[in-house]
PDB file of C-alpha atoms in Angstrom:
ATOM      1  CA  MET A  28      26.109  -0.688  11.465  1.00  0.00           C
ATOM      2  CA  LEU A  29      29.149   0.415   9.641  1.00  0.00           C
ATOM      3  CA  ILE A  30      31.571   2.052   7.539  1.00  0.00           C
ATOM      4  CA  LYS A  31      32.444   4.715   2.644  1.00  0.00           C
ATOM      5  CA  ARG A  32      34.479   4.054  -0.430  1.00  0.00           C
ATOM      6  CA  LYS A  33      34.136   1.458  -3.140  1.00  0.00           C
ATOM      7  CA  SER A  34      33.508  -2.011  -1.833  1.00  0.00           C
ATOM      8  CA  ILE A  35      36.030  -4.789  -1.843  1.00  0.00           C
ATOM      9  CA  GLU A  36      33.457  -6.686  -3.887  1.00  0.00           C
ATOM     10  CA  GLN A  37      33.755  -4.018  -6.599  1.00  0.00           C
ATOM     11  CA  GLN A  38      37.571  -3.950  -6.640  1.00  0.00           C
ATOM     12  CA  GLU A  39      37.895  -6.585  -9.317  1.00  0.00           C
ATOM     13  CA  SER A  40      40.844  -6.941 -11.640  1.00  0.00           C
ATOM     14  CA  SER A  41      40.385  -5.817 -15.214  1.00  0.00           C
ATOM     15  CA  ARG A  42      41.034  -9.405 -16.182  1.00  0.00           C
ATOM     16  CA  PRO A  43      37.524 -10.847 -16.699  1.00  0.00           C
ATOM     17  CA  ALA A  44      38.474 -14.347 -15.525  1.00  0.00           C
ATOM     18  CA  ARG A  45      39.515 -13.174 -12.079  1.00  0.00           C
ATOM     19  CA  LYS A  46      36.968 -13.638  -9.315  1.00  0.00           C
ATOM     20  CA  PRO A  47      36.104 -10.716  -6.991  1.00  0.00           C
ATOM     21  CA  ARG A  48      37.979 -10.551  -3.706  1.00  0.00           C
ATOM     22  CA  TYR A  49      36.059 -10.460  -0.438  1.00  0.00           C
ATOM     23  CA  ALA A  50      37.053  -9.418   3.042  1.00  0.00           C
ATOM     24  CA  PRO A  51      37.334 -12.346   5.481  1.00  0.00           C
ATOM     25  CA  VAL A  52      34.138 -13.177   7.356  1.00  0.00           C
ATOM     26  CA  THR A  53      34.871 -13.335  11.089  1.00  0.00           C
ATOM     27  CA  LEU A  54      32.813 -13.762  14.254  1.00  0.00           C
ATOM     28  CA  SER A  55      32.911 -12.633  17.865  1.00  0.00           C
ATOM     29  CA  GLU A  56      30.685 -13.239  20.892  1.00  0.00           C
ATOM     30  CA  GLN A  57      30.011 -11.207  24.006  1.00  0.00           C
ATOM     31  CA  ASN A  58      27.289 -11.362  26.660  1.00  0.00           C
ATOM     32  CA  GLY A  59      25.226 -13.870  24.730  1.00  0.00           C
ATOM     33  CA  VAL A  60      25.369 -11.978  21.429  1.00  0.00           C
ATOM     34  CA  ARG A  61      27.157 -13.236  18.311  1.00  0.00           C
ATOM     35  CA  TYR A  62      28.560 -10.586  15.969  1.00  0.00           C
ATOM     36  CA  LEU A  63      29.570 -10.678  12.309  1.00  0.00           C
ATOM     37  CA  HIS A  64      32.654  -8.811  11.078  1.00  0.00           C
ATOM     38  CA  PHE A  65      34.532  -8.525   7.805  1.00  0.00           C
ATOM     39  CA  GLY A  66      37.987  -8.896   9.300  1.00  0.00           C
ATOM     40  CA  THR A  67      37.756  -5.618  11.262  1.00  0.00           C
ATOM     41  CA  GLU A  68      36.259  -4.426  14.539  1.00  0.00           C
ATOM     42  CA  TRP A  69      33.256  -2.980  12.698  1.00  0.00           C
ATOM     43  CA  VAL A  70      30.040  -4.862  13.396  1.00  0.00           C
ATOM     44  CA  GLN A  71      28.125  -6.014  10.321  1.00  0.00           C
ATOM     45  CA  GLY A  72      25.268  -7.553  12.292  1.00  0.00           C
ATOM     46  CA  ALA A  73      24.368  -9.290  15.531  1.00  0.00           C
ATOM     47  CA  MET A  74      22.234 -12.126  16.882  1.00  0.00           C
ATOM     48  CA  ARG A  75      21.263 -12.814  20.475  1.00  0.00           C
ATOM     49  CA  LEU A  76      21.835 -16.534  20.858  1.00  0.00           C
ATOM     50  CA  ARG A  77      18.696 -17.099  22.922  1.00  0.00           C
ATOM     51  CA  LYS A  78      16.545 -14.999  20.546  1.00  0.00           C
ATOM     52  CA  PRO A  79      17.866 -15.705  17.034  1.00  0.00           C
ATOM     53  CA  ASP A  80      14.916 -14.066  15.255  1.00  0.00           C
ATOM     54  CA  TRP A  81      14.992 -10.878  17.330  1.00  0.00           C
ATOM     55  CA  LEU A  82      16.403  -7.628  15.917  1.00  0.00           C
ATOM     56  CA  GLU A  83      19.228  -7.104  18.393  1.00  0.00           C
ATOM     57  CA  LEU A  84      20.587  -3.792  17.085  1.00  0.00           C
ATOM     58  CA  GLU A  85      18.495  -0.630  17.365  1.00  0.00           C
ATOM     59  CA  TYR A  86      19.176   0.512  13.830  1.00  0.00           C
ATOM     60  CA  GLY A  87      17.905  -2.860  12.624  1.00  0.00           C
ATOM     61  CA  GLN A  88      14.704  -2.257  14.552  1.00  0.00           C
ATOM     62  CA  GLN A  89      14.368   1.177  12.937  1.00  0.00           C
ATOM     63  CA  MET A  90      14.747  -0.416   9.509  1.00  0.00           C
ATOM     64  CA  MET A  91      11.273  -1.846  10.168  1.00  0.00           C
ATOM     65  CA  ALA A  92       9.724   1.641  10.499  1.00  0.00           C
ATOM     66  CA  TRP A  93       7.854   1.061   7.231  1.00  0.00           C
ATOM     67  CA  MET A  94       5.497  -1.069   9.380  1.00  0.00           C
ATOM     68  CA  LEU A  95       3.942   2.193  10.580  1.00  0.00           C
ATOM     69  CA  PHE A  96       2.525   2.661   7.075  1.00  0.00           C
ATOM     70  CA  ILE A  97       2.198  -0.898   5.722  1.00  0.00           C
ATOM     71  CA  GLU A  98       0.344  -3.486   7.804  1.00  0.00           C
ATOM     72  CA  ALA A  99       0.161  -6.504   5.502  1.00  0.00           C
ATOM     73  CA  PRO A 100       3.117  -6.590   3.088  1.00  0.00           C
ATOM     74  CA  GLN A 101       3.161  -9.202   0.354  1.00  0.00           C
ATOM     75  CA  GLN A 102       6.698  -8.704  -1.007  1.00  0.00           C
ATOM     76  CA  ILE A 103       9.723  -7.652   1.077  1.00  0.00           C
ATOM     77  CA  ALA A 104      13.339  -7.479  -0.072  1.00  0.00           C
ATOM     78  CA  GLN A 105      16.609  -6.911   1.759  1.00  0.00           C
ATOM     79  CA  LEU A 106      19.767  -5.649  -0.007  1.00  0.00           C
ATOM     80  CA  GLY A 107      22.748  -6.850   2.012  1.00  0.00           C
ATOM     81  CA  LEU A 108      22.225  -9.922   4.162  1.00  0.00           C
ATOM     82  CA  GLY A 109      24.425  -9.137   7.177  1.00  0.00           C
ATOM     83  CA  THR A 110      23.501 -11.667   9.858  1.00  0.00           C
ATOM     84  CA  ALA A 111      20.105 -12.163   8.191  1.00  0.00           C
ATOM     85  CA  SER A 112      18.408 -10.443  11.128  1.00  0.00           C
ATOM     86  CA  LEU A 113      15.963  -8.449   9.001  1.00  0.00           C
ATOM     87  CA  THR A 114      15.390 -11.409   6.706  1.00  0.00           C
ATOM     88  CA  LYS A 115      14.608 -13.757   9.610  1.00  0.00           C
ATOM     89  CA  PHE A 116      12.414 -11.252  11.400  1.00  0.00           C
ATOM     90  CA  CYS A 117      10.325 -10.551   8.300  1.00  0.00           C
ATOM     91  CA  TYR A 118      10.108 -14.255   7.465  1.00  0.00           C
ATOM     92  CA  ARG A 119       8.708 -15.065  10.926  1.00  0.00           C
ATOM     93  CA  GLN A 120       6.591 -11.948  11.382  1.00  0.00           C
ATOM     94  CA  PHE A 121       4.831 -11.864   8.005  1.00  0.00           C
ATOM     95  CA  PRO A 122       3.789 -15.418   7.079  1.00  0.00           C
ATOM     96  CA  GLN A 123       1.738 -14.100   4.160  1.00  0.00           C
ATOM     97  CA  ALA A 124       4.736 -12.369   2.544  1.00  0.00           C
ATOM     98  CA  LYS A 125       7.471 -13.476   0.201  1.00  0.00           C
ATOM     99  CA  ILE A 126      10.935 -12.489   1.485  1.00  0.00           C
ATOM    100  CA  THR A 127      13.936 -11.984  -0.798  1.00  0.00           C
ATOM    101  CA  ALA A 128      17.486 -11.261   0.389  1.00  0.00           C
ATOM    102  CA  ILE A 129      20.304 -10.186  -1.941  1.00  0.00           C
ATOM    103  CA  GLU A 130      23.940 -10.831  -0.989  1.00  0.00           C
ATOM    104  CA  LEU A 131      27.030 -10.703  -3.200  1.00  0.00           C
ATOM    105  CA  ASN A 132      29.450 -12.563  -0.924  1.00  0.00           C
ATOM    106  CA  PRO A 133      28.781 -16.338  -0.857  1.00  0.00           C
ATOM    107  CA  SER A 134      30.660 -16.673   2.433  1.00  0.00           C
ATOM    108  CA  VAL A 135      28.146 -14.383   4.125  1.00  0.00           C
ATOM    109  CA  ILE A 136      25.279 -16.552   2.925  1.00  0.00           C
ATOM    110  CA  ALA A 137      27.046 -19.676   4.171  1.00  0.00           C
ATOM    111  CA  ILE A 138      27.870 -18.213   7.596  1.00  0.00           C
ATOM    112  CA  CYS A 139      24.284 -17.016   8.040  1.00  0.00           C
ATOM    113  CA  ALA A 140      23.041 -20.556   7.424  1.00  0.00           C
ATOM    114  CA  SER A 141      25.603 -22.189   9.717  1.00  0.00           C
ATOM    115  CA  MET A 142      26.018 -19.639  12.521  1.00  0.00           C
ATOM    116  CA  PHE A 143      23.047 -17.250  12.421  1.00  0.00           C
ATOM    117  CA  LYS A 144      20.124 -19.661  11.953  1.00  0.00           C
ATOM    118  CA  LEU A 145      19.046 -18.478   8.530  1.00  0.00           C
ATOM    119  CA  PRO A 146      16.290 -20.847   7.347  1.00  0.00           C
ATOM    120  CA  ALA A 147      16.672 -22.728   4.086  1.00  0.00           C
ATOM    121  CA  ASP A 148      14.995 -21.306   1.003  1.00  0.00           C
ATOM    122  CA  ASP A 149      11.374 -22.317   0.525  1.00  0.00           C
ATOM    123  CA  GLU A 150       8.299 -21.051  -1.316  1.00  0.00           C
ATOM    124  CA  ARG A 151       8.386 -17.813   0.735  1.00  0.00           C
ATOM    125  CA  LEU A 152      12.115 -17.245   1.279  1.00  0.00           C
ATOM    126  CA  SER A 153      14.757 -16.675  -1.403  1.00  0.00           C
ATOM    127  CA  VAL A 154      18.369 -15.744  -0.648  1.00  0.00           C
ATOM    128  CA  LEU A 155      20.069 -14.785  -3.900  1.00  0.00           C
ATOM    129  CA  GLU A 156      23.811 -14.529  -4.486  1.00  0.00           C
ATOM    130  CA  MET A 157      23.958 -11.501  -6.757  1.00  0.00           C
ATOM    131  CA  ASP A 158      24.827  -7.823  -6.981  1.00  0.00           C
ATOM    132  CA  ALA A 159      22.199  -5.542  -5.425  1.00  0.00           C
ATOM    133  CA  LEU A 160      22.497  -3.155  -8.363  1.00  0.00           C
ATOM    134  CA  ASP A 161      21.602  -5.946 -10.781  1.00  0.00           C
ATOM    135  CA  PHE A 162      18.569  -6.807  -8.670  1.00  0.00           C
ATOM    136  CA  VAL A 163      17.109  -3.302  -8.600  1.00  0.00           C
ATOM    137  CA  ASN A 164      17.858  -2.760 -12.288  1.00  0.00           C
ATOM    138  CA  ASP A 165      16.038  -5.942 -13.298  1.00  0.00           C
ATOM    139  CA  SER A 166      12.711  -4.887 -14.778  1.00  0.00           C
ATOM    140  CA  ALA A 167      11.173  -8.132 -13.511  1.00  0.00           C
ATOM    141  CA  ASN A 168      11.453  -6.702  -9.980  1.00  0.00           C
ATOM    142  CA  HIS A 169       9.974  -3.307 -10.791  1.00  0.00           C
ATOM    143  CA  GLY A 170       6.656  -2.450  -9.189  1.00  0.00           C
ATOM    144  CA  THR A 171       6.698  -5.576  -6.990  1.00  0.00           C
ATOM    145  CA  LEU A 172       7.907  -4.629  -3.495  1.00  0.00           C
ATOM    146  CA  ASP A 173       5.943  -3.288  -0.552  1.00  0.00           C
ATOM    147  CA  ALA A 174       9.140  -2.766   1.438  1.00  0.00           C
ATOM    148  CA  LEU A 175      12.806  -2.647   0.422  1.00  0.00           C
ATOM    149  CA  GLN A 176      15.476  -2.543   3.142  1.00  0.00           C
ATOM    150  CA  VAL A 177      18.926  -1.356   2.068  1.00  0.00           C
ATOM    151  CA  ASP A 178      21.964  -2.086   4.272  1.00  0.00           C
ATOM    152  CA  LEU A 179      24.965  -2.255   1.944  1.00  0.00           C
ATOM    153  CA  TYR A 180      28.345  -1.965   3.665  1.00  0.00           C
ATOM    154  CA  ASP A 181      31.756  -3.537   3.207  1.00  0.00           C
ATOM    155  CA  ALA A 182      34.738  -4.006   5.534  1.00  0.00           C
ATOM    156  CA  THR A 183      36.140  -0.497   5.172  1.00  0.00           C
ATOM    157  CA  ALA A 184      33.093   1.667   4.566  1.00  0.00           C
ATOM    158  CA  ARG A 185      31.262   4.286   6.559  1.00  0.00           C
ATOM    159  CA  GLY A 186      28.782   4.879   3.780  1.00  0.00           C
ATOM    160  CA  PRO A 187      26.714   2.568   1.601  1.00  0.00           C
ATOM    161  CA  VAL A 188      28.520   0.820  -1.235  1.00  0.00           C
ATOM    162  CA  LEU A 189      25.765   1.920  -3.627  1.00  0.00           C
ATOM    163  CA  ASP A 190      24.810   5.557  -3.154  1.00  0.00           C
ATOM    164  CA  SER A 191      24.017   7.196  -6.493  1.00  0.00           C
ATOM    165  CA  ALA A 192      20.789   8.848  -7.592  1.00  0.00           C
ATOM    166  CA  ASP A 193      20.517   6.187 -10.303  1.00  0.00           C
ATOM    167  CA  PHE A 194      20.715   3.432  -7.687  1.00  0.00           C
ATOM    168  CA  TYR A 195      18.041   4.970  -5.488  1.00  0.00           C
ATOM    169  CA  SER A 196      15.858   5.636  -8.532  1.00  0.00           C
ATOM    170  CA  ALA A 197      16.139   1.935  -9.375  1.00  0.00           C
ATOM    171  CA  CYS A 198      15.161   1.102  -5.782  1.00  0.00           C
ATOM    172  CA  ASN A 199      12.101   3.327  -6.180  1.00  0.00           C
ATOM    173  CA  ALA A 200      11.234   1.578  -9.435  1.00  0.00           C
ATOM    174  CA  CYS A 201      11.048  -1.724  -7.540  1.00  0.00           C
ATOM    175  CA  LEU A 202       8.296  -0.427  -5.249  1.00  0.00           C
ATOM    176  CA  ALA A 203       4.629  -1.174  -5.580  1.00  0.00           C
ATOM    177  CA  PRO A 204       2.277   1.820  -5.194  1.00  0.00           C
ATOM    178  CA  HIS A 205       2.810   3.322  -1.731  1.00  0.00           C
ATOM    179  CA  GLY A 206       5.888   1.132  -1.224  1.00  0.00           C
ATOM    180  CA  ILE A 207       8.662   2.246   1.132  1.00  0.00           C
ATOM    181  CA  VAL A 208      12.459   1.940   1.221  1.00  0.00           C
ATOM    182  CA  THR A 209      14.461   2.096   4.449  1.00  0.00           C
ATOM    183  CA  VAL A 210      18.209   2.719   4.281  1.00  0.00           C
ATOM    184  CA  ASN A 211      20.965   2.454   6.884  1.00  0.00           C
ATOM    185  CA  LEU A 212      23.294   5.489   6.712  1.00  0.00           C
ATOM    186  CA  PHE A 213      26.167   6.884   8.756  1.00  0.00           C
ATOM    187  CA  GLY A 214      25.159  10.351   9.877  1.00  0.00           C
ATOM    188  CA  ASP A 215      28.613  11.497  11.014  1.00  0.00           C
ATOM    189  CA  HIS A 216      30.356  10.872   7.679  1.00  0.00           C
ATOM    190  CA  PRO A 217      30.518  12.922   4.435  1.00  0.00           C
ATOM    191  CA  SER A 218      28.717  10.106   2.603  1.00  0.00           C
ATOM    192  CA  TYR A 219      25.557  11.017   4.527  1.00  0.00           C
ATOM    193  CA  ALA A 220      24.926  14.276   2.654  1.00  0.00           C
ATOM    194  CA  LYS A 221      25.594  12.600  -0.703  1.00  0.00           C
ATOM    195  CA  ASN A 222      23.103   9.841   0.038  1.00  0.00           C
ATOM    196  CA  ILE A 223      20.413  12.201   1.283  1.00  0.00           C
ATOM    197  CA  LYS A 224      20.772  14.333  -1.854  1.00  0.00           C
ATOM    198  CA  ALA A 225      20.491  11.233  -4.055  1.00  0.00           C
ATOM    199  CA  MET A 226      17.447   9.985  -2.123  1.00  0.00           C
ATOM    200  CA  LYS A 227      15.652  13.312  -2.396  1.00  0.00           C
ATOM    201  CA  PHE A 228      16.211  13.191  -6.146  1.00  0.00           C
ATOM    202  CA  ALA A 229      14.813   9.659  -6.392  1.00  0.00           C
ATOM    203  CA  PHE A 230      11.905   9.738  -3.915  1.00  0.00           C
ATOM    204  CA  ALA A 231       8.913  11.958  -3.301  1.00  0.00           C
ATOM    205  CA  HIS A 232       9.660  12.268   0.421  1.00  0.00           C
ATOM    206  CA  VAL A 233      12.476  11.290   2.808  1.00  0.00           C
ATOM    207  CA  ILE A 234      12.393  11.207   6.609  1.00  0.00           C
ATOM    208  CA  CYS A 235      15.456  10.506   8.766  1.00  0.00           C
ATOM    209  CA  LEU A 236      15.067   8.996  12.227  1.00  0.00           C
ATOM    210  CA  PRO A 237      17.338  10.141  15.076  1.00  0.00           C
ATOM    211  CA  GLU A 238      20.882   8.784  15.144  1.00  0.00           C
ATOM    212  CA  VAL A 239      21.542   5.606  17.145  1.00  0.00           C
ATOM    213  CA  HIS A 240      24.637   3.559  18.026  1.00  0.00           C
ATOM    214  CA  ASP A 241      27.811   5.282  16.817  1.00  0.00           C
ATOM    215  CA  GLY A 242      26.252   7.328  14.061  1.00  0.00           C
ATOM    216  CA  ASN A 243      23.699   5.102  12.332  1.00  0.00           C
ATOM    217  CA  VAL A 244      20.777   6.995  10.789  1.00  0.00           C
ATOM    218  CA  VAL A 245      17.856   5.205   9.160  1.00  0.00           C
ATOM    219  CA  ALA A 246      16.177   7.044   6.280  1.00  0.00           C
ATOM    220  CA  ILE A 247      12.572   6.257   5.326  1.00  0.00           C
ATOM    221  CA  CYS A 248      11.944   6.897   1.629  1.00  0.00           C
ATOM    222  CA  PHE A 249       8.467   7.185   0.106  1.00  0.00           C
ATOM    223  CA  ASN A 250       7.604   6.901  -3.592  1.00  0.00           C
ATOM    224  CA  SER A 251       4.598   9.138  -2.986  1.00  0.00           C
ATOM    225  CA  LYS A 252       4.326  11.882  -0.400  1.00  0.00           C
ATOM    226  CA  PRO A 253       2.702  10.439   2.762  1.00  0.00           C
ATOM    227  CA  VAL A 254       0.019  12.025   4.889  1.00  0.00           C
ATOM    228  CA  LEU A 255       1.704  12.100   8.295  1.00  0.00           C
ATOM    229  CA  ASP A 256      -1.097  11.860  10.859  1.00  0.00           C
ATOM    230  CA  LEU A 257       0.877  11.601  14.099  1.00  0.00           C
ATOM    231  CA  ASP A 258      -2.113  10.423  16.141  1.00  0.00           C
ATOM    232  CA  ALA A 259      -2.809   7.605  13.686  1.00  0.00           C
ATOM    233  CA  LEU A 260       0.876   6.694  13.598  1.00  0.00           C
ATOM    234  CA  ALA A 261       1.007   6.624  17.399  1.00  0.00           C
ATOM    235  CA  LEU A 262      -1.944   4.221  17.476  1.00  0.00           C
ATOM    236  CA  ARG A 263      -0.310   2.010  14.866  1.00  0.00           C
ATOM    237  CA  ALA A 264       2.951   2.115  16.847  1.00  0.00           C
ATOM    238  CA  LYS A 265       1.180   0.777  19.930  1.00  0.00           C
ATOM    239  CA  GLN A 266      -0.165  -2.101  17.852  1.00  0.00           C
ATOM    240  CA  ILE A 267       3.323  -2.903  16.549  1.00  0.00           C
ATOM    241  CA  LEU A 268       4.777  -2.773  20.050  1.00  0.00           C
ATOM    242  CA  ALA A 269       2.117  -5.139  21.385  1.00  0.00           C
ATOM    243  CA  ALA A 270       2.500  -7.581  18.491  1.00  0.00           C
ATOM    244  CA  THR A 271       6.281  -7.598  18.041  1.00  0.00           C
ATOM    245  CA  LYS A 272       7.890  -5.794  21.027  1.00  0.00           C
ATOM    246  CA  LEU A 273       9.607  -3.462  18.595  1.00  0.00           C
ATOM    247  CA  PRO A 274       9.904   0.090  20.025  1.00  0.00           C
ATOM    248  CA  ALA A 275       7.679   1.603  17.363  1.00  0.00           C
ATOM    249  CA  PRO A 276       6.530   4.561  19.540  1.00  0.00           C
ATOM    250  CA  SER A 277      10.105   5.859  19.405  1.00  0.00           C
ATOM    251  CA  TRP A 278       9.901   5.834  15.590  1.00  0.00           C
ATOM    252  CA  VAL A 279       6.866   8.110  15.734  1.00  0.00           C
ATOM    253  CA  LYS A 280       8.732  10.457  18.056  1.00  0.00           C
ATOM    254  CA  GLY A 281      11.580  10.445  15.564  1.00  0.00           C
ATOM    255  CA  ILE A 282       9.208  11.313  12.717  1.00  0.00           C
ATOM    256  CA  GLU A 283       7.723  14.112  14.829  1.00  0.00           C
ATOM    257  CA  THR A 284      11.230  15.451  15.460  1.00  0.00           C
ATOM    258  CA  SER A 285      11.947  15.334  11.736  1.00  0.00           C
ATOM    259  CA  ILE A 286       8.749  17.276  11.016  1.00  0.00           C
ATOM    260  CA  SER A 287       9.642  19.902  13.611  1.00  0.00           C
ATOM    261  CA  ILE A 288      13.127  20.347  12.173  1.00  0.00           C
ATOM    262  CA  ALA A 289      11.754  20.631   8.634  1.00  0.00           C
ATOM    263  CA  LYS A 290       9.214  23.257   9.696  1.00  0.00           C
ATOM    264  CA  SER A 291      11.740  25.263  11.711  1.00  0.00           C
ATOM    265  CA  THR A 292      14.207  25.387   8.829  1.00  0.00           C
ATOM    266  CA  GLY A 293      11.504  26.016   6.253  1.00  0.00           C
ATOM    267  CA  ARG A 294      12.940  23.282   4.011  1.00  0.00           C
ATOM    268  CA  ALA A 295       9.797  21.207   3.697  1.00  0.00           C
ATOM    269  CA  LYS A 296       6.035  21.359   3.975  1.00  0.00           C
ATOM    270  CA  ILE A 297       4.541  18.330   5.661  1.00  0.00           C
ATOM    271  CA  SER A 298       1.112  17.235   4.445  1.00  0.00           C
TER     272      SER A 298
END
């Protein structure tokens, strides 16, 4: 959950031989929860020590809202590793799926392995040290993903590092038919409106769940306009809650709120 501007990773010298600079990776612990920071007080992720595969932060739980629409994913990708919470949860929860995580900072990958119980790569799990933009622009990844989770923040940002219409269009290109992207945004910052505008350009339909924490808003982006049957979604949410303990019924309430707002403002017609 975090914080705008160009990332430290992107602030490279014009000299091609110079390596990119990264913010220091730091840790803190409180009440049985270990937190990741990039040298500031801003939290980049969290892990409950007694439940290392659990999604501790509510926005992280909301990033799984695509489960309401996709029951048996085969390919899942995460842009921005954080504490590997989404990566670990998907790896454990969907044994039939291949999980790919993209992270630019090698220190983050190393700290996830040593301090946040990230499993080693195997035939189902791949953690790649690379730029997220390169990943989504690679035609080999296009049309392959059932779910893409985007959580790209640096030490100083209150908006995603990558936020252009071209970036989100490339994310959409990576989706299989009826694939879904979820994105962590900061609703109380000017970057929010820019990102929403870019998403609406790139995707057929965008739904934003209610704000949690100190401003985090998760957007659900569809590459084809969904049929939003609230009764069916509520039933699916109960199944998710029983199977995973994730608070999926609250996601349905959030979608219902989004529908009501769209209807009241006349800005969208919900099928």
